[in-house]
Amino acid sequence: MTALALVFFVCAVALLVAVLISARRLERRVAALAEPNDADANPAPTERIDAMLAQLEVDAEGLRVDRDRLAAALHAVPDGVTVVGRDGHVLVCNAAATRFSGARHSDAVAEQAIGELLDQALHGQPAERELILFGPPRQTLHLRAFPLPQDGSPSGAVAFVRDVTEARRIESMRRDFVANVSHELRTPIGALAVLAETIAAGTDGEVTARLAERMVSESERLARIVEDLLDLSIVEAQERAGREPLPIIALVGDAVDQVRLAAEDARISIDASNVPANLRVDCDRRQVVSAIYNLLDNAVKYSESGQPVEVTAELRDARCAIAVRDHGIGIPSRDLERVFERFYRVDRARSRQTGGTGLGLAIVRHVAQNHGGEVTVESHEGEGTTFTLLLPSAAPVARDLSEAS
């Protein structure tokens, strides 16, 4: 039994106990009213009855308050909770569970499953199952039912319904991530092993030199994968990293410096002349520089030799839009929604050739989310791609200077 199930189980039992206690109190008080009175030792019968009735009203009001408080807590819970009596009649059904009462379409399947589990629980057998509703939207529900015992036998049952769609999606992403990491690391590690064996068995100096260069290339690729994994883990962990107002032109300059050597080798120029000097963003410097670098690195890798990459920035509704545009091969429309997924590559063959890890755009997305912003993409095949990083704006430098004066 999960902690949540245990809580509701205790609450249900507590409610039943409270009702029983109140009923027994009423029985004792009615019995006391029926006893003969000693006129010399006790107050007048009418006064005694009035006092007991007043106390009964106080007790009843307290019971109503406890009942209403428990009902409010039950209805506020996002999980569906249904309590039935011994005869299967519904006693409690919170707000989240009402969608399965008299339901249609896929919810009717869930209603039937809940009924079956409650029937098992009424016979003293706890039951649970996972149910997939194909929707739309597709949902995964985890159902559980438990008997509510009294005097050694079930006096009712309670069922819990939890939407685990997001949890299952995250589990699937984690499995895919581990599988992808294993695959990405296996390739360069396997290549290094083969190259090392070939070098060890060879005697031709020229061949050995070429193989050694390949080993250096594969080791660098392996290092890039590890570095990107570390960057991604840091970005994911630092959801509330420190913020400070920083000029965009400085952030772009740092990123351009990091990618400059690769751009020069590919004979690609980077134009950042249209980044205003007065625009600033509230950000974590390391994260945003990493995001801009990955956008630039991606643009350089997917551009043809001699083509420019342009970086611009502007203010859009209290947010700074940092755009990186290339004039390369572009992205097919079917792939636009997936380019920010970890290890997803539009052109796997080209990614192998350029040494891409498939993690750069995932890092950009996480940086944007950490800063309360977003990243968008526009692309036309054969014409180029524009990625736009939107981040919360800080006061422009010029405004700060005027306020200071």
GROMACS .gro file of C-alpha atoms in nm:
model
  405
    1MET     CA    1   0.000   0.000   0.000
    2THR     CA    2   0.136   0.341  -0.095
    3ALA     CA    3   0.159   0.625   0.152
    4LEU     CA    4  -0.134   0.802  -0.016
    5ALA     CA    5  -0.349   0.490  -0.007
    6LEU     CA    6  -0.264   0.441   0.360
    7VAL     CA    7  -0.365   0.800   0.437
    8PHE     CA    8  -0.704   0.761   0.277
    9PHE     CA    9  -0.753   0.425   0.437
   10VAL     CA   10  -0.686   0.577   0.779
   11CYS     CA   11  -0.916   0.871   0.701
   12ALA     CA   12  -1.199   0.642   0.598
   13VAL     CA   13  -1.158   0.428   0.908
   14ALA     CA   14  -1.137   0.739   1.125
   15LEU     CA   15  -1.463   0.867   0.977
   16LEU     CA   16  -1.636   0.536   1.050
   17VAL     CA   17  -1.498   0.532   1.405
   18ALA     CA   18  -1.615   0.887   1.461
   19VAL     CA   19  -1.966   0.798   1.350
   20LEU     CA   20  -1.971   0.490   1.575
   21ILE     CA   21  -1.846   0.688   1.875
   22SER     CA   22  -2.108   0.955   1.822
   23ALA     CA   23  -2.381   0.693   1.786
   24ARG     CA   24  -2.276   0.524   2.110
   25ARG     CA   25  -2.274   0.860   2.286
   26LEU     CA   26  -2.627   0.919   2.172
   27GLU     CA   27  -2.730   0.572   2.292
   28ARG     CA   28  -2.580   0.635   2.637
   29ARG     CA   29  -2.747   0.971   2.668
   30VAL     CA   30  -3.086   0.836   2.563
   31ALA     CA   31  -3.043   0.554   2.814
   32ALA     CA   32  -2.958   0.809   3.083
   33LEU     CA   33  -3.276   0.999   3.007
   34ALA     CA   34  -3.476   0.683   3.063
   35GLU     CA   35  -3.329   0.617   3.413
   36PRO     CA   36  -3.534   0.719   3.722
   37ASN     CA   37  -3.426   1.046   3.876
   38ASP     CA   38  -3.349   1.113   4.241
   39ALA     CA   39  -3.530   1.443   4.304
   40ASP     CA   40  -3.315   1.528   4.609
   41ALA     CA   41  -2.978   1.467   4.442
   42ASN     CA   42  -3.036   1.565   4.076
   43PRO     CA   43  -3.171   1.874   3.898
   44ALA     CA   44  -3.531   1.884   3.776
   45PRO     CA   45  -3.597   1.638   3.490
   46THR     CA   46  -3.674   1.910   3.235
   47GLU     CA   47  -3.352   2.097   3.318
   48ARG     CA   48  -3.151   1.777   3.294
   49ILE     CA   49  -3.303   1.691   2.957
   50ASP     CA   50  -3.241   2.044   2.823
   51ALA     CA   51  -2.876   2.028   2.928
   52MET     CA   52  -2.825   1.690   2.764
   53LEU     CA   53  -2.995   1.805   2.443
   54ALA     CA   54  -2.770   2.110   2.432
   55GLN     CA   55  -2.463   1.890   2.472
   56LEU     CA   56  -2.589   1.656   2.201
   57GLU     CA   57  -2.622   1.952   1.963
   58VAL     CA   58  -2.263   2.056   2.041
   59ASP     CA   59  -2.141   1.702   1.973
   60ALA     CA   60  -2.341   1.680   1.649
   61GLU     CA   61  -2.203   2.012   1.530
   62GLY     CA   62  -1.847   1.896   1.600
   63LEU     CA   63  -1.915   1.578   1.405
   64ARG     CA   64  -2.048   1.782   1.111
   65VAL     CA   65  -1.738   2.004   1.114
   66ASP     CA   66  -1.507   1.700   1.112
   67ARG     CA   67  -1.710   1.543   0.832
   68ASP     CA   68  -1.700   1.859   0.620
   69ARG     CA   69  -1.327   1.903   0.680
   70LEU     CA   70  -1.258   1.545   0.573
   71ALA     CA   71  -1.483   1.581   0.267
   72ALA     CA   72  -1.306   1.902   0.161
   73ALA     CA   73  -0.965   1.736   0.194
   74LEU     CA   74  -1.087   1.436  -0.003
   75HIS     CA   75  -1.223   1.648  -0.288
   76ALA     CA   76  -0.899   1.848  -0.308
   77VAL     CA   77  -0.691   1.536  -0.374
   78PRO     CA   78  -0.604   1.491  -0.746
   79ASP     CA   79  -0.639   1.112  -0.724
   80GLY     CA   80  -0.986   0.964  -0.763
   81VAL     CA   81  -1.125   0.813  -0.440
   82THR     CA   82  -1.442   0.602  -0.421
   83VAL     CA   83  -1.576   0.442  -0.099
   84VAL     CA   84  -1.857   0.185  -0.111
   85GLY     CA   85  -2.056   0.014   0.164
   86ARG     CA   86  -2.098  -0.357   0.224
   87ASP     CA   87  -2.373  -0.369  -0.039
   88GLY     CA   88  -2.158  -0.193  -0.301
   89HIS     CA   89  -2.351   0.133  -0.275
   90VAL     CA   90  -2.127   0.439  -0.322
   91LEU     CA   91  -2.082   0.631   0.005
   92VAL     CA   92  -1.805   0.873  -0.095
   93CYS     CA   93  -1.688   0.983  -0.440
   94ASN     CA   94  -1.447   1.274  -0.458
   95ALA     CA   95  -1.429   1.526  -0.742
   96ALA     CA   96  -1.152   1.343  -0.931
   97ALA     CA   97  -1.351   1.017  -0.928
   98THR     CA   98  -1.678   1.165  -1.059
   99ARG     CA   99  -1.546   1.154  -1.420
  100PHE     CA  100  -1.576   0.775  -1.400
  101SER     CA  101  -1.941   0.776  -1.280
  102GLY     CA  102  -2.181   0.716  -1.568
  103ALA     CA  103  -1.887   0.773  -1.803
  104ARG     CA  104  -1.874   0.727  -2.178
  105HIS     CA  105  -1.607   0.621  -2.424
  106SER     CA  106  -1.267   0.539  -2.269
  107ASP     CA  107  -1.369   0.655  -1.919
  108ALA     CA  108  -1.641   0.389  -1.923
  109VAL     CA  109  -1.365   0.127  -1.945
  110ALA     CA  110  -1.209   0.275  -1.633
  111GLU     CA  111  -1.547   0.277  -1.454
  112GLN     CA  112  -1.591  -0.093  -1.527
  113ALA     CA  113  -1.240  -0.173  -1.405
  114ILE     CA  114  -1.296   0.023  -1.081
  115GLY     CA  115  -1.618  -0.171  -1.021
  116GLU     CA  116  -1.440  -0.503  -1.068
  117LEU     CA  117  -1.163  -0.411  -0.823
  118LEU     CA  118  -1.414  -0.288  -0.563
  119ASP     CA  119  -1.604  -0.617  -0.596
  120GLN     CA  120  -1.284  -0.809  -0.520
  121ALA     CA  121  -1.211  -0.582  -0.223
  122LEU     CA  122  -1.563  -0.640  -0.085
  123HIS     CA  123  -1.474  -1.009  -0.078
  124GLY     CA  124  -1.166  -0.929   0.131
  125GLN     CA  125  -0.907  -0.933  -0.149
  126PRO     CA  126  -0.696  -0.619  -0.220
  127ALA     CA  127  -0.661  -0.569  -0.595
  128GLU     CA  128  -0.474  -0.342  -0.836
  129ARG     CA  129  -0.412  -0.303  -1.208
  130GLU     CA  130  -0.277  -0.059  -1.462
  131LEU     CA  131  -0.513   0.058  -1.732
  132ILE     CA  132  -0.429   0.230  -2.061
  133LEU     CA  133  -0.696   0.457  -2.209
  134PHE     CA  134  -0.624   0.529  -2.573
  135GLY     CA  135  -0.821   0.853  -2.561
  136PRO     CA  136  -0.756   1.095  -2.707
  137PRO     CA  137  -0.559   1.189  -2.514
  138ARG     CA  138  -0.382   0.867  -2.430
  139GLN     CA  139  -0.369   0.810  -2.051
  140THR     CA  140  -0.231   0.550  -1.815
  141LEU     CA  141  -0.423   0.495  -1.489
  142HIS     CA  142  -0.311   0.297  -1.184
  143LEU     CA  143  -0.610   0.148  -0.997
  144ARG     CA  144  -0.610   0.006  -0.645
  145ALA     CA  145  -0.886  -0.121  -0.416
  146PHE     CA  146  -0.874  -0.225  -0.049
  147PRO     CA  147  -1.132  -0.374   0.188
  148LEU     CA  148  -1.242  -0.170   0.489
  149PRO     CA  149  -1.261  -0.429   0.769
  150GLN     CA  150  -1.487  -0.411   1.074
  151ASP     CA  151  -1.509  -0.685   1.335
  152GLY     CA  152  -1.290  -0.907   1.120
  153SER     CA  153  -1.496  -0.889   0.799
  154PRO     CA  154  -1.523  -0.633   0.518
  155SER     CA  155  -1.777  -0.357   0.586
  156GLY     CA  156  -1.698  -0.175   0.263
  157ALA     CA  157  -1.417  -0.099   0.022
  158VAL     CA  158  -1.220   0.196  -0.109
  159ALA     CA  159  -1.071   0.244  -0.458
  160PHE     CA  160  -0.799   0.486  -0.565
  161VAL     CA  161  -0.735   0.601  -0.922
  162ARG     CA  162  -0.406   0.775  -1.002
  163ASP     CA  163  -0.311   0.923  -1.340
  164VAL     CA  164   0.044   0.797  -1.400
  165THR     CA  165   0.067   0.910  -1.764
  166GLU     CA  166   0.345   1.159  -1.699
  167ALA     CA  167   0.534   0.919  -1.473
  168ARG     CA  168   0.528   0.648  -1.739
  169ARG     CA  169   0.638   0.899  -2.004
  170ILE     CA  170   0.935   1.000  -1.789
  171GLU     CA  171   1.024   0.634  -1.728
  172SER     CA  172   1.017   0.574  -2.104
  173MET     CA  173   1.238   0.878  -2.164
  174ARG     CA  174   1.487   0.753  -1.906
  175ARG     CA  175   1.502   0.409  -2.065
  176ASP     CA  176   1.552   0.565  -2.408
  177PHE     CA  177   1.816   0.798  -2.266
  178VAL     CA  178   2.015   0.514  -2.111
  179ALA     CA  179   1.986   0.313  -2.434
  180ASN     CA  180   2.098   0.610  -2.644
  181VAL     CA  181   2.391   0.691  -2.414
  182SER     CA  182   2.502   0.329  -2.426
  183HIS     CA  183   2.482   0.329  -2.805
  184GLU     CA  184   2.662   0.662  -2.846
  185LEU     CA  185   2.944   0.562  -2.613
  186ARG     CA  186   2.979   0.213  -2.758
  187THR     CA  187   3.057   0.343  -3.108
  188PRO     CA  188   3.373   0.548  -3.030
  189ILE     CA  189   3.488   0.301  -2.764
  190GLY     CA  190   3.458   0.013  -3.011
  191ALA     CA  191   3.638   0.214  -3.279
  192LEU     CA  192   3.922   0.295  -3.040
  193ALA     CA  193   3.962  -0.073  -2.950
  194VAL     CA  194   3.978  -0.180  -3.315
  195LEU     CA  195   4.221   0.097  -3.406
  196ALA     CA  196   4.447   0.013  -3.112
  197GLU     CA  197   4.453  -0.355  -3.210
  198THR     CA  198   4.534  -0.265  -3.570
  199ILE     CA  199   4.818  -0.036  -3.466
  200ALA     CA  200   4.956  -0.301  -3.232
  201ALA     CA  201   4.961  -0.558  -3.513
  202GLY     CA  202   5.087  -0.326  -3.789
  203THR     CA  203   5.435  -0.230  -3.900
  204ASP     CA  204   5.364   0.029  -4.172
  205GLY     CA  205   5.451   0.368  -4.031
  206GLU     CA  206   5.223   0.561  -4.267
  207VAL     CA  207   4.922   0.341  -4.186
  208THR     CA  208   5.000   0.365  -3.817
  209ALA     CA  209   5.004   0.745  -3.837
  210ARG     CA  210   4.662   0.750  -4.009
  211LEU     CA  211   4.516   0.513  -3.753
  212ALA     CA  212   4.660   0.724  -3.472
  213GLU     CA  213   4.482   1.028  -3.616
  214ARG     CA  214   4.157   0.832  -3.621
  215MET     CA  215   4.213   0.737  -3.258
  216VAL     CA  216   4.259   1.102  -3.166
  217SER     CA  217   3.940   1.190  -3.356
  218GLU     CA  218   3.738   0.915  -3.186
  219SER     CA  219   3.873   1.006  -2.843
  220GLU     CA  220   3.776   1.369  -2.903
  221ARG     CA  221   3.430   1.260  -3.006
  222LEU     CA  222   3.402   1.050  -2.690
  223ALA     CA  223   3.513   1.348  -2.483
  224ARG     CA  224   3.248   1.569  -2.648
  225ILE     CA  225   2.974   1.320  -2.563
  226VAL     CA  226   3.084   1.310  -2.200
  227GLU     CA  227   3.110   1.690  -2.181
  228ASP     CA  228   2.764   1.736  -2.331
  229LEU     CA  229   2.619   1.481  -2.089
  230LEU     CA  230   2.776   1.668  -1.798
  231ASP     CA  231   2.649   2.001  -1.930
  232LEU     CA  232   2.299   1.861  -1.969
  233SER     CA  233   2.299   1.714  -1.617
  234ILE     CA  234   2.419   2.046  -1.471
  235VAL     CA  235   2.155   2.245  -1.660
  236GLU     CA  236   1.880   2.005  -1.549
  237ALA     CA  237   1.996   2.022  -1.186
  238GLN     CA  238   2.026   2.403  -1.178
  239GLU     CA  239   1.660   2.488  -1.228
  240ARG     CA  240   1.700   2.788  -0.997
  241ALA     CA  241   2.053   2.891  -1.075
  242GLY     CA  242   2.169   3.238  -0.977
  243ARG     CA  243   2.056   3.526  -1.196
  244GLU     CA  244   2.219   3.857  -1.277
  245PRO     CA  245   2.156   4.123  -1.543
  246LEU     CA  246   2.413   4.072  -1.818
  247PRO     CA  247   2.458   4.239  -2.159
  248ILE     CA  248   2.363   4.012  -2.448
  249ILE     CA  249   2.655   4.133  -2.655
  250ALA     CA  250   2.898   3.996  -2.394
  251LEU     CA  251   2.720   3.660  -2.378
  252VAL     CA  252   2.720   3.631  -2.757
  253GLY     CA  253   3.087   3.732  -2.768
  254ASP     CA  254   3.184   3.453  -2.527
  255ALA     CA  255   2.992   3.196  -2.732
  256VAL     CA  256   3.141   3.319  -3.061
  257ASP     CA  257   3.493   3.290  -2.915
  258GLN     CA  258   3.426   2.925  -2.827
  259VAL     CA  259   3.305   2.832  -3.175
  260ARG     CA  260   3.539   3.056  -3.376
  261LEU     CA  261   3.808   2.792  -3.444
  262ALA     CA  262   3.556   2.540  -3.583
  263ALA     CA  263   3.396   2.814  -3.796
  264GLU     CA  264   3.731   2.920  -3.938
  265ASP     CA  265   3.821   2.561  -4.024
  266ALA     CA  266   3.490   2.532  -4.214
  267ARG     CA  267   3.544   2.876  -4.373
  268ILE     CA  268   3.221   3.004  -4.222
  269SER     CA  269   3.192   3.364  -4.100
  270ILE     CA  270   2.988   3.459  -3.793
  271ASP     CA  271   2.820   3.801  -3.805
  272ALA     CA  272   2.714   3.937  -3.464
  273SER     CA  273   2.709   4.305  -3.563
  274ASN     CA  274   2.332   4.334  -3.514
  275VAL     CA  275   2.336   4.265  -3.141
  276PRO     CA  276   2.249   4.593  -2.957
  277ALA     CA  277   2.495   4.689  -2.687
  278ASN     CA  278   2.225   4.810  -2.446
  279LEU     CA  279   2.012   4.491  -2.424
  280ARG     CA  280   2.051   4.278  -2.112
  281VAL     CA  281   1.895   3.960  -1.977
  282ASP     CA  282   1.847   3.824  -1.624
  283CYS     CA  283   2.033   3.497  -1.650
  284ASP     CA  284   2.292   3.249  -1.535
  285ARG     CA  285   2.599   3.337  -1.744
  286ARG     CA  286   2.734   2.985  -1.787
  287GLN     CA  287   2.402   2.839  -1.895
  288VAL     CA  288   2.314   3.109  -2.149
  289VAL     CA  289   2.663   3.114  -2.303
  290SER     CA  290   2.636   2.734  -2.335
  291ALA     CA  291   2.296   2.767  -2.506
  292ILE     CA  292   2.417   3.029  -2.757
  293TYR     CA  293   2.733   2.827  -2.823
  294ASN     CA  294   2.528   2.516  -2.902
  295LEU     CA  295   2.308   2.712  -3.143
  296LEU     CA  296   2.617   2.853  -3.315
  297ASP     CA  297   2.790   2.515  -3.320
  298ASN     CA  298   2.481   2.357  -3.473
  299ALA     CA  299   2.461   2.634  -3.738
  300VAL     CA  300   2.828   2.591  -3.832
  301LYS     CA  301   2.800   2.213  -3.862
  302TYR     CA  302   2.497   2.226  -4.090
  303SER     CA  303   2.620   2.509  -4.314
  304GLU     CA  304   2.815   2.469  -4.634
  305SER     CA  305   3.166   2.611  -4.658
  306GLY     CA  306   3.168   2.985  -4.726
  307GLN     CA  307   2.816   3.050  -4.598
  308PRO     CA  308   2.761   3.302  -4.314
  309VAL     CA  309   2.596   3.251  -3.976
  310GLU     CA  310   2.415   3.555  -3.838
  311VAL     CA  311   2.338   3.640  -3.475
  312THR     CA  312   2.082   3.910  -3.393
  313ALA     CA  313   1.903   4.029  -3.080
  314GLU     CA  314   1.597   4.243  -3.017
  315LEU     CA  315   1.339   4.322  -2.749
  316ARG     CA  316   1.002   4.147  -2.781
  317ASP     CA  317   0.736   4.213  -2.516
  318ALA     CA  318   0.972   4.232  -2.215
  319ARG     CA  319   1.178   3.942  -2.349
  320CYS     CA  320   1.504   3.943  -2.539
  321ALA     CA  321   1.504   3.737  -2.858
  322ILE     CA  322   1.848   3.604  -2.951
  323ALA     CA  323   1.833   3.457  -3.301
  324VAL     CA  324   2.094   3.241  -3.475
  325ARG     CA  325   2.040   3.203  -3.849
  326ASP     CA  326   2.224   2.985  -4.096
  327HIS     CA  327   2.190   2.938  -4.472
  328GLY     CA  328   2.250   2.566  -4.469
  329ILE     CA  329   2.056   2.255  -4.566
  330GLY     CA  330   1.751   2.331  -4.351
  331ILE     CA  331   1.532   2.093  -4.149
  332PRO     CA  332   1.239   1.891  -4.293
  333SER     CA  333   0.904   1.998  -4.147
  334ARG     CA  334   0.843   1.645  -4.011
  335ASP     CA  335   1.150   1.679  -3.789
  336LEU     CA  336   1.092   2.030  -3.649
  337GLU     CA  337   0.904   1.912  -3.339
  338ARG     CA  338   1.172   1.655  -3.249
  339VAL     CA  339   1.497   1.845  -3.295
  340PHE     CA  340   1.510   1.933  -2.922
  341GLU     CA  341   1.494   1.569  -2.812
  342ARG     CA  342   1.809   1.413  -2.669
  343PHE     CA  343   2.019   1.232  -2.929
  344TYR     CA  344   1.770   1.306  -3.207
  345ARG     CA  345   1.941   1.377  -3.537
  346VAL     CA  346   1.779   1.490  -3.859
  347ASP     CA  347   2.068   1.356  -4.068
  348ARG     CA  348   2.253   1.083  -3.880
  349ALA     CA  349   2.516   1.037  -4.148
  350ARG     CA  350   2.604   1.408  -4.147
  351SER     CA  351   2.606   1.413  -3.765
  352ARG     CA  352   2.861   1.132  -3.762
  353GLN     CA  353   3.073   1.324  -4.010
  354THR     CA  354   3.057   1.651  -3.816
  355GLY     CA  355   3.093   1.489  -3.473
  356GLY     CA  356   2.754   1.597  -3.336
  357THR     CA  357   2.632   1.429  -3.016
  358GLY     CA  358   2.262   1.506  -3.051
  359LEU     CA  359   2.254   1.678  -2.710
  360GLY     CA  360   2.319   2.042  -2.802
  361LEU     CA  361   1.960   2.146  -2.875
  362ALA     CA  362   1.834   1.955  -2.570
  363ILE     CA  363   2.071   2.169  -2.359
  364VAL     CA  364   1.934   2.485  -2.526
  365ARG     CA  365   1.577   2.385  -2.445
  366HIS     CA  366   1.657   2.318  -2.078
  367VAL     CA  367   1.839   2.652  -2.046
  368ALA     CA  368   1.536   2.831  -2.189
  369GLN     CA  369   1.299   2.649  -1.953
  370ASN     CA  370   1.521   2.718  -1.651
  371HIS     CA  371   1.498   3.091  -1.727
  372GLY     CA  372   1.123   3.097  -1.783
  373GLY     CA  373   1.177   3.141  -2.157
  374GLU     CA  374   1.154   2.928  -2.469
  375VAL     CA  375   1.336   2.835  -2.785
  376THR     CA  376   1.171   2.824  -3.128
  377VAL     CA  377   1.281   2.708  -3.472
  378GLU     CA  378   1.190   2.809  -3.825
  379SER     CA  379   1.338   2.630  -4.123
  380HIS     CA  380   1.302   2.578  -4.497
  381GLU     CA  381   1.484   2.294  -4.667
  382GLY     CA  382   1.765   2.419  -4.885
  383GLU     CA  383   1.735   2.776  -4.751
  384GLY     CA  384   1.846   2.759  -4.388
  385THR     CA  385   1.728   2.756  -4.028
  386THR     CA  386   1.669   3.017  -3.758
  387PHE     CA  387   1.671   2.926  -3.388
  388THR     CA  388   1.540   3.195  -3.152
  389LEU     CA  389   1.618   3.190  -2.780
  390LEU     CA  390   1.369   3.400  -2.579
  391LEU     CA  391   1.481   3.506  -2.231
  392PRO     CA  392   1.343   3.752  -1.973
  393SER     CA  393   1.480   4.101  -2.029
  394ALA     CA  394   1.663   4.312  -1.773
  395ALA     CA  395   1.659   4.694  -1.781
  396PRO     CA  396   1.862   4.824  -2.077
  397VAL     CA  397   2.196   4.980  -1.996
  398ALA     CA  398   2.090   5.326  -2.121
  399ARG     CA  399   1.793   5.329  -1.885
  400ASP     CA  400   2.015   5.235  -1.593
  401LEU     CA  401   2.249   5.524  -1.674
  402SER     CA  402   1.967   5.775  -1.693
  403GLU     CA  403   1.825   5.659  -1.362
  404ALA     CA  404   2.167   5.685  -1.199
  405SER     CA  405   2.206   6.047  -1.317
   0.00000   0.00000   0.00000
